[in-house]
CSV table of C-alpha atoms in Angstrom, one decimal:
chain,number,residue,atom,x,y,z
A,1,ASP,CA,105.8,147.3,104.0
A,2,GLY,CA,103.5,146.8,106.9
A,3,GLY,CA,100.0,145.6,106.3
A,4,ILE,CA,97.3,143.0,106.7
A,5,THR,CA,97.2,139.9,104.5
A,6,GLN,CA,94.0,138.0,104.0
A,7,SER,CA,93.9,134.7,102.2
A,8,PRO,CA,92.4,133.3,100.1
A,9,LYS,CA,91.0,136.1,98.0
A,10,TYR,CA,88.1,133.9,96.8
A,11,LEU,CA,86.7,130.8,98.7
A,12,PHE,CA,84.0,128.4,97.8
A,13,ARG,CA,82.2,126.4,100.5
A,14,LYS,CA,80.0,123.4,100.0
A,15,GLU,CA,77.0,122.8,102.2
A,16,GLY,CA,77.9,121.4,105.6
A,17,GLN,CA,81.6,122.3,105.3
A,18,ASN,CA,83.7,124.4,107.7
A,19,VAL,CA,86.2,126.8,106.1
A,20,THR,CA,88.9,129.0,107.6
A,21,LEU,CA,89.8,132.5,106.5
A,22,SER,CA,93.4,133.6,107.2
A,23,CYS,CA,94.3,137.1,108.5
A,24,GLU,CA,98.0,138.0,109.3
A,25,GLN,CA,99.3,141.5,110.2
A,26,ASN,CA,102.8,142.8,110.6
A,27,LEU,CA,101.8,146.2,112.0
A,28,ASN,CA,102.3,145.2,115.6
A,29,HIS,CA,98.7,146.1,116.3
A,30,ASP,CA,97.2,144.7,119.5
A,31,ALA,CA,93.5,144.7,118.3
A,32,MET,CA,92.1,142.7,115.4
A,33,TYR,CA,88.6,142.5,114.0
A,34,TRP,CA,86.5,140.5,111.6
A,35,TYR,CA,83.7,142.1,109.7
A,36,ARG,CA,81.2,140.8,107.2
A,37,GLN,CA,79.9,143.0,104.3
A,38,ASP,CA,76.8,142.2,102.3
A,39,PRO,CA,75.7,144.2,99.2
A,40,GLY,CA,74.1,147.4,100.2
A,41,GLN,CA,74.8,146.8,103.9
A,42,GLY,CA,77.2,148.3,106.3
A,43,LEU,CA,80.0,146.5,108.0
A,44,ARG,CA,78.8,144.1,110.6
A,45,LEU,CA,81.2,143.0,113.4
A,46,ILE,CA,81.7,139.2,113.8
A,47,TYR,CA,84.5,138.9,116.4
A,48,TYR,CA,87.2,141.0,117.8
A,49,SER,CA,90.4,140.5,119.9
A,50,GLN,CA,92.2,143.2,121.8
A,51,ILE,CA,94.9,141.0,123.2
A,52,VAL,CA,96.5,137.6,122.5
A,53,ASN,CA,94.5,134.6,123.8
A,54,ASP,CA,91.3,136.7,124.3
A,55,PHE,CA,88.5,137.5,122.0
A,56,GLN,CA,84.9,138.8,122.1
A,57,LYS,CA,81.8,138.2,120.2
A,58,GLY,CA,80.5,141.0,118.0
A,59,ASP,CA,77.0,141.6,116.7
A,60,ILE,CA,76.7,138.5,114.4
A,61,ALA,CA,79.0,135.8,116.0
A,62,GLU,CA,76.6,132.9,115.6
A,63,GLY,CA,78.0,130.3,113.1
A,64,TYR,CA,81.6,131.7,113.4
A,65,SER,CA,84.6,130.9,115.5
A,66,VAL,CA,88.0,132.5,116.0
A,67,SER,CA,91.4,132.1,117.8
A,68,ARG,CA,94.1,134.5,118.7
A,69,GLU,CA,97.2,132.4,119.6
A,70,LYS,CA,99.7,134.9,118.2
A,71,LYS,CA,99.6,138.7,118.0
A,72,GLU,CA,100.0,138.6,114.3
A,73,SER,CA,97.3,136.1,113.4
A,74,PHE,CA,93.5,136.1,113.8
A,75,PRO,CA,91.9,133.3,111.7
A,76,LEU,CA,88.1,133.1,111.2
A,77,THR,CA,86.3,129.8,110.8
A,78,VAL,CA,82.9,129.8,109.1
A,79,THR,CA,81.1,126.7,110.4
A,80,SER,CA,78.3,124.7,108.9
A,81,ALA,CA,76.0,126.4,111.5
A,82,GLN,CA,76.3,129.6,109.5
A,83,LYS,CA,73.4,129.2,107.1
A,84,ASN,CA,74.0,132.2,104.9
A,85,PRO,CA,77.8,132.6,104.7
A,86,THR,CA,78.0,134.2,101.2
A,87,ALA,CA,79.6,137.6,101.8
A,88,PHE,CA,82.7,139.7,101.7
A,89,TYR,CA,84.8,139.2,104.8
A,90,LEU,CA,87.1,141.9,106.0
A,91,CYS,CA,89.9,141.7,108.6
A,92,ALA,CA,91.1,144.9,110.3
A,93,SER,CA,93.5,145.9,113.0
A,94,THR,CA,94.2,149.1,115.0
A,95,THR,CA,96.3,150.4,117.8
A,96,GLY,CA,93.4,152.2,119.3
A,97,ALA,CA,91.7,155.5,118.4
A,98,ALA,CA,93.6,156.0,115.1
A,99,GLY,CA,91.2,154.1,112.8
A,100,TYR,CA,91.4,150.8,111.1
A,101,THR,CA,93.7,149.2,108.6
A,102,PHE,CA,91.8,146.7,106.5
A,103,GLY,CA,93.1,143.6,104.7
A,104,SER,CA,92.1,143.1,101.0
A,105,GLY,CA,89.2,140.8,102.0
A,106,THR,CA,88.0,137.3,101.2
A,107,ARG,CA,84.9,136.7,99.1
A,108,LEU,CA,83.1,133.6,100.2
A,109,THR,CA,80.5,131.9,98.1
A,110,VAL,CA,78.4,128.8,98.9
A,111,VAL,CA,78.3,126.3,96.0
B,1,GLN,CA,71.5,151.0,119.7
B,2,LYS,CA,74.1,153.3,118.2
B,3,GLU,CA,73.2,154.5,114.8
B,4,VAL,CA,75.2,156.1,112.0
B,5,GLU,CA,73.1,157.4,109.1
B,6,GLN,CA,74.3,158.2,105.6
B,7,ASN,CA,72.4,159.0,102.4
B,8,SER,CA,73.0,155.9,100.1
B,9,GLY,CA,73.1,158.1,97.0
B,10,PRO,CA,74.3,157.9,94.4
B,11,LEU,CA,75.7,161.4,94.6
B,12,SER,CA,76.6,162.5,91.2
B,13,VAL,CA,78.9,165.6,90.6
B,14,PRO,CA,80.8,166.9,87.6
B,15,GLU,CA,84.6,166.7,87.5
B,16,GLY,CA,86.1,169.7,89.2
B,17,ALA,CA,83.1,170.3,91.5
B,18,ILE,CA,83.0,170.0,95.3
B,19,ALA,CA,81.4,166.8,96.6
B,20,SER,CA,79.7,167.0,100.0
B,21,LEU,CA,79.1,163.8,101.9
B,22,ASN,CA,77.1,163.8,105.1
B,23,CYS,CA,76.7,161.6,108.1
B,24,THR,CA,74.7,161.9,111.3
B,25,TYR,CA,75.1,159.8,114.5
B,26,SER,CA,73.0,159.0,117.5
B,27,ASP,CA,75.5,158.6,120.4
B,28,ARG,CA,76.2,161.9,122.0
B,29,GLY,CA,79.2,160.3,123.7
B,30,SER,CA,81.0,159.7,120.4
B,31,GLN,CA,84.6,160.9,120.3
B,32,SER,CA,86.2,159.6,117.2
B,33,PHE,CA,85.0,160.0,113.6
B,34,PHE,CA,86.4,158.5,110.5
B,35,TRP,CA,85.8,158.5,106.7
B,36,TYR,CA,86.8,155.5,104.6
B,37,ARG,CA,86.8,155.2,100.9
B,38,GLN,CA,85.8,151.9,99.3
B,39,TYR,CA,86.2,151.2,95.6
B,40,SER,CA,83.9,148.6,94.1
B,41,GLY,CA,85.1,145.1,95.0
B,42,LYS,CA,87.9,146.4,97.2
B,43,SER,CA,88.4,146.8,101.0
B,44,PRO,CA,87.8,150.2,102.8
B,45,GLU,CA,90.7,152.6,103.1
B,46,LEU,CA,91.0,155.2,105.9
B,47,ILE,CA,91.1,158.7,104.3
B,48,MET,CA,90.3,161.1,107.2
B,49,SER,CA,89.9,161.0,111.0
B,50,ILE,CA,88.6,163.9,113.2
B,51,TYR,CA,88.3,164.1,116.9
B,52,SER,CA,87.3,167.7,117.8
B,53,ASN,CA,84.8,170.2,116.5
B,54,GLY,CA,85.7,172.2,113.4
B,55,ASP,CA,87.4,171.5,110.2
B,56,LYS,CA,90.4,169.3,109.3
B,57,GLU,CA,92.0,169.6,105.9
B,58,ASP,CA,94.2,167.0,104.1
B,59,GLY,CA,94.9,167.8,100.5
B,60,ARG,CA,91.6,167.9,98.6
B,61,PHE,CA,89.7,166.5,101.6
B,62,THR,CA,88.1,168.4,104.4
B,63,ALA,CA,86.3,166.7,107.3
B,64,GLN,CA,83.9,168.8,109.3
B,65,LEU,CA,82.6,167.9,112.8
B,66,ASN,CA,79.7,169.5,114.7
B,67,LYS,CA,79.2,167.5,117.9
B,68,ALA,CA,76.3,169.7,119.1
B,69,SER,CA,74.3,168.8,115.9
B,70,GLN,CA,75.8,165.2,115.9
B,71,TYR,CA,76.9,165.7,112.3
B,72,VAL,CA,80.1,165.0,110.4
B,73,SER,CA,80.8,165.7,106.8
B,74,LEU,CA,83.4,165.1,104.1
B,75,LEU,CA,84.1,167.7,101.4
B,76,ILE,CA,86.1,166.7,98.3
B,77,ARG,CA,87.4,169.6,96.4
B,78,ASP,CA,88.2,169.5,92.7
B,79,SER,CA,86.5,166.1,92.4
B,80,GLN,CA,88.1,163.6,90.0
B,81,PRO,CA,86.6,160.5,88.3
B,82,SER,CA,89.1,158.5,90.4
B,83,ASP,CA,87.2,159.7,93.5
B,84,SER,CA,84.2,157.7,92.3
B,85,ALA,CA,83.7,155.2,95.2
B,86,THR,CA,81.5,154.5,98.2
B,87,TYR,CA,82.4,156.6,101.3
B,88,LEU,CA,81.8,155.0,104.7
B,89,CYS,CA,81.3,157.1,107.8
B,90,ALA,CA,82.4,155.5,111.1
B,91,VAL,CA,81.9,156.7,114.6
B,92,SER,CA,83.2,155.4,117.9
B,93,SER,CA,83.0,156.3,121.6
B,94,GLY,CA,85.9,156.0,124.0
B,95,GLY,CA,86.9,152.8,125.6
B,96,SER,CA,86.6,149.9,123.1
B,97,TYR,CA,87.4,152.0,120.0
B,98,ILE,CA,85.0,149.8,118.0
B,99,PRO,CA,83.3,152.1,115.5
B,100,THR,CA,79.8,151.9,114.2
B,101,PHE,CA,79.7,152.1,110.4
B,102,GLY,CA,77.2,153.8,108.2
B,103,ARG,CA,76.0,152.0,105.1
B,104,GLY,CA,78.0,154.3,102.9
B,105,THR,CA,77.3,156.9,100.2
B,106,SER,CA,78.0,156.2,96.6
B,107,LEU,CA,79.8,159.0,94.8
B,108,ILE,CA,80.0,159.3,91.0
B,109,VAL,CA,82.2,161.9,89.5
B,110,HIS,CA,81.5,162.3,85.8
B,111,PRO,CA,83.8,163.9,83.2
């Protein structure tokens, strides 16, 4: 079955540490997105990529970095510059105007 | 700044009743409208999309769009306890297809 796989499901980060969240899709979608969700908040766009080797900053890109070397993969790195990284991270993909398919999410906690 | 507004709820309805979820948006150029369902601790799932004025029905779900009033709603007929979740409204304009999400409405269906 086609879908989006995010890993790990839970991730713990120590102060000053960079961590990378994986997102892989086999839907043949061109566009991929990273969102952050905090309790009681809407989804906030971190980065997006509409084509391989190109990506754009979203509304809250500071402290995050991404790459898009393959159509199927769009990993997100949470750097030490992100001072409040504890959140639920969601990866999504789409072909265009048809709406998003989301992965199952990664819950990141600072310890 | 594009805005999508939803009543946070919770909206509580008895089993078998009609649940009515509402959403207003600020961008008159919006063209695509989506409803996502998100169970607690899970990722959002697309349940309805609507692109033109009027009603769109899919099983127990009906999406209603009124572009003149900048209003989109979701009706859930014969509500079941399994419908208890947060419902996210998302709106996008043409071009980038990147939607703006509302904060969601919590629905509780009690037996």
